Amino acid sequence: MDSSRIMMKRSREMKRMLLLTFLITGNVFCTTKSRPNFILIMVDDLGIGDVGCYGNKTLRTPNIDQLADKGAKFTQHIAASPLCTPSRAAFMTGRYPVRSGKWHLGLNREWKDDFYHHPLNHGFDYFYGITVTHLRDCIPGNGSVFLAGAAETLKQTFVIVGITLFTLIFLNKIGLVKIPGKVFGYILLVFILFIVPVLFFFWNLHYLNCFLMRNYQVIQQPIIYENLTRRMTSEAVNFILRNQNKPFLLYMSYIQVHTALYASATFRGKSKHGIYGDAVEEVDWSIGKIVNELNKNELRDNTLIYFTSDNGAHIEEISSSGEIHGGYNGIFKGGKATNWEGGIRVPGLLYWPGVITSETVINEPTSNMDIFPTIVKLSGATVPQDRIIDGLDLMPLVQRSNVSSEHEFLFHYCNAYLNAVRWNPRNSSSIWKAFFFSPIFHPEDSEGCFNSHVCPCCGHLINQHDPPLLFDLSKDPGEKNPLGPQTEPNFYNILRTIEDATKDHRENIPVVDNQLTVNHVIWKPWLQACCSSWLEFCYCDYDEELVFE
């Protein structure tokens, strides 16, 4: 079975999970204690060691910490899969959802204004945000994800074309071949027709793919990041104010702290960890504003708040000047784009005054996939029965009606490849984790892939493991000491159980179209969003000026 097709199915299901939550729950909300309002908060690339409630002593995150102090904290909360989790912000009132922030699921399919993938065509009735991912290229001076690779590609192209032309000219000169002069002209013309659009795209990426939308309209291209977090916060606060007398769901998942990093003037230069710390502290401020609005409108006791991150911190993020732009994953190994614990173990908080007891700590395996069935059940709806739902309701654990997690196996993917499996045996304190392969760190004594910016999932830059690497996370959460037959008497039995579960897992994933074929990922100018004209490099700024204290 094509592993990339398998993973595309899982990725698509994960990215639509919260959308399904919105659509299912929209018909059944009612403002009672058993039917709360919902606020879902996701911070992009926030490390588990970046907030005070998980041990950070140098960054100021009092509002996030308050959610932990007054609610439940999950110590083994797992991001569903590196680079394949749902992200950014959304709102819902009554029956129909409204979204603000990063959609991350695409925009057009056949033409630049068909909006096939737009959130308004997938159940939302309002959208404010960005439809693609956030990159270094979006903020001048922060380097580029693409230009280094583009420069190398262009260099190789120039070399190949140059050698070809020189060889043909030489052979023509000595008489071994006879080539009409116009053939050389055709070669140069084809080369120019190829190179000009490539150069145009990469050198103008921050104009073309860094744009802000309101509903179907591009309102800012390129994005002006000054006060962007504050603008999103204002959207959230105003939404709560407008809907204080109606049941609602607010999904607020921040563009930060993914690079390129930014912070408003109030926070810039104020933290002990540079621009990354400034961004974290501004996100914390934003969360405080949202919670304060609940308090002002007497909604706090009837609102469930969920807080998490979509990946571990991206530890390879270092600026051209040497400043660390990535976060901290505490005692855990690795970071974003790996399935070491530092890449997938993320903050997880659940807050609901009067229902969830203060300072509850859950030391059982949970996942951000669990928020889907949790909200569906609390809203009074039914989880879909026509597909396998990997998540589980969190409330039995939080309210102590269950003492152990119902997650027996969790499967960790690296892109399209099944990378590791976690086994939580019934009636056992052990939590086993087996790796089928692992990335080769560079430098060797580091815990990241600093030579490639993100760790790969295949090829010569990974180590295959046969038998798989095995760890007991209950005793070795930092994954420092792999086990073997000499150190674990049940080594082969454990691996056999994991392999049987893996086989069953693979057999239950239907094959779908591969969404990462060349035809899907190459740049297609006719799909490009543009708010003015190509002659104006698609520049516009229609977003309102914001003053928000």
Coordinates of N, CA and C in Angstrom, one line a residue, residues 76 78 331-333 339-342 344-345 365 410 412 421-424 429-435 470-481 483:
Q76 N 1.3 14.1 29.5 CA 1.6 13.3 28.3 C 0.7 13.6 27.1
I78 N -0.1 14.5 23.4 CA 0.7 14.2 22.2 C 0.0 14.9 21.0
I331 N 13.0 18.5 29.2 CA 13.8 17.3 29.3 C 13.7 16.4 28.1
F332 N 12.9 16.8 27.1 CA 12.5 15.8 26.1 C 13.4 16.0 24.9
K333 N 13.7 14.9 24.2 CA 14.7 14.8 23.1 C 14.0 15.3 21.8
N339 N 9.6 12.5 15.8 CA 8.7 11.9 16.7 C 9.4 11.5 18.0
W340 N 10.6 12.1 18.3 CA 11.1 12.1 19.6 C 10.1 12.9 20.5
E341 N 10.1 12.6 21.8 CA 9.1 13.3 22.7 C 9.2 14.8 22.6
G342 N 10.3 15.4 22.3 CA 10.4 16.8 22.2 C 9.6 17.4 21.0
I344 N 6.7 15.9 19.8 CA 5.3 15.6 19.8 C 4.6 15.7 21.2
R345 N 5.4 15.8 22.3 CA 4.8 16.0 23.6 C 4.6 17.5 23.8
P365 N -1.4 9.0 28.9 CA -1.3 9.4 27.5 C -2.6 10.0 27.0
L410 N -0.9 4.6 20.2 CA -0.8 5.8 19.4 C 0.2 5.7 18.3
H412 N 2.7 7.3 15.4 CA 3.3 8.6 15.2 C 4.0 8.6 13.8
V421 N 5.6 3.9 17.3 CA 4.3 3.4 17.9 C 4.5 3.5 19.4
R422 N 3.4 4.0 20.1 CA 3.4 4.1 21.6 C 2.4 3.1 22.1
W423 N 2.8 2.3 23.0 CA 1.9 1.3 23.6 C 1.7 1.5 25.1
N424 N 0.5 1.7 25.5 CA 0.2 1.9 26.9 C -0.6 0.7 27.4
S429 N 2.3 0.1 34.5 CA 2.8 1.5 34.7 C 3.7 1.8 33.5
S430 N 4.1 0.8 32.7 CA 5.1 1.1 31.6 C 4.3 1.7 30.4
I431 N 5.1 2.6 29.7 CA 4.6 3.1 28.4 C 5.7 2.8 27.4
W432 N 5.5 1.9 26.5 CA 6.5 1.5 25.6 C 6.4 2.3 24.3
K433 N 7.6 2.6 23.7 CA 7.6 3.4 22.5 C 8.7 2.8 21.6
A434 N 8.3 2.4 20.3 CA 9.2 1.7 19.4 C 9.4 2.6 18.2
F435 N 10.6 2.8 17.8 CA 11.0 3.5 16.6 C 11.4 2.6 15.5
L470 N 13.6 0.6 21.2 CA 12.5 0.4 22.2 C 12.8 1.2 23.5
F471 N 11.9 2.0 24.0 CA 12.1 2.8 25.2 C 10.9 2.5 26.1
D472 N 11.1 2.7 27.4 CA 10.0 2.7 28.4 C 9.9 4.1 28.9
L473 N 9.0 4.9 28.4 CA 8.9 6.3 28.7 C 8.6 6.5 30.2
S474 N 8.0 5.6 30.9 CA 7.7 5.8 32.3 C 9.0 5.9 33.1
K475 N 10.1 5.3 32.6 CA 11.3 5.3 33.3 C 12.4 6.2 32.6
D476 N 12.2 6.4 31.3 CA 13.2 7.1 30.5 C 12.4 8.1 29.6
P477 N 11.8 9.1 30.1 CA 11.1 10.1 29.3 C 11.9 10.8 28.3
G478 N 13.2 11.0 28.6 CA 14.1 11.6 27.7 C 14.7 10.8 26.6
E479 N 14.2 9.5 26.5 CA 14.6 8.6 25.4 C 16.1 8.5 25.2
K480 N 16.8 8.3 26.3 CA 18.3 8.3 26.3 C 18.8 6.9 26.2
N481 N 18.1 5.9 26.7 CA 18.6 4.5 26.8 C 17.7 3.5 26.2
L483 N 16.3 0.1 25.0 CA 16.3 -1.2 25.6 C 16.6 -2.4 24.6

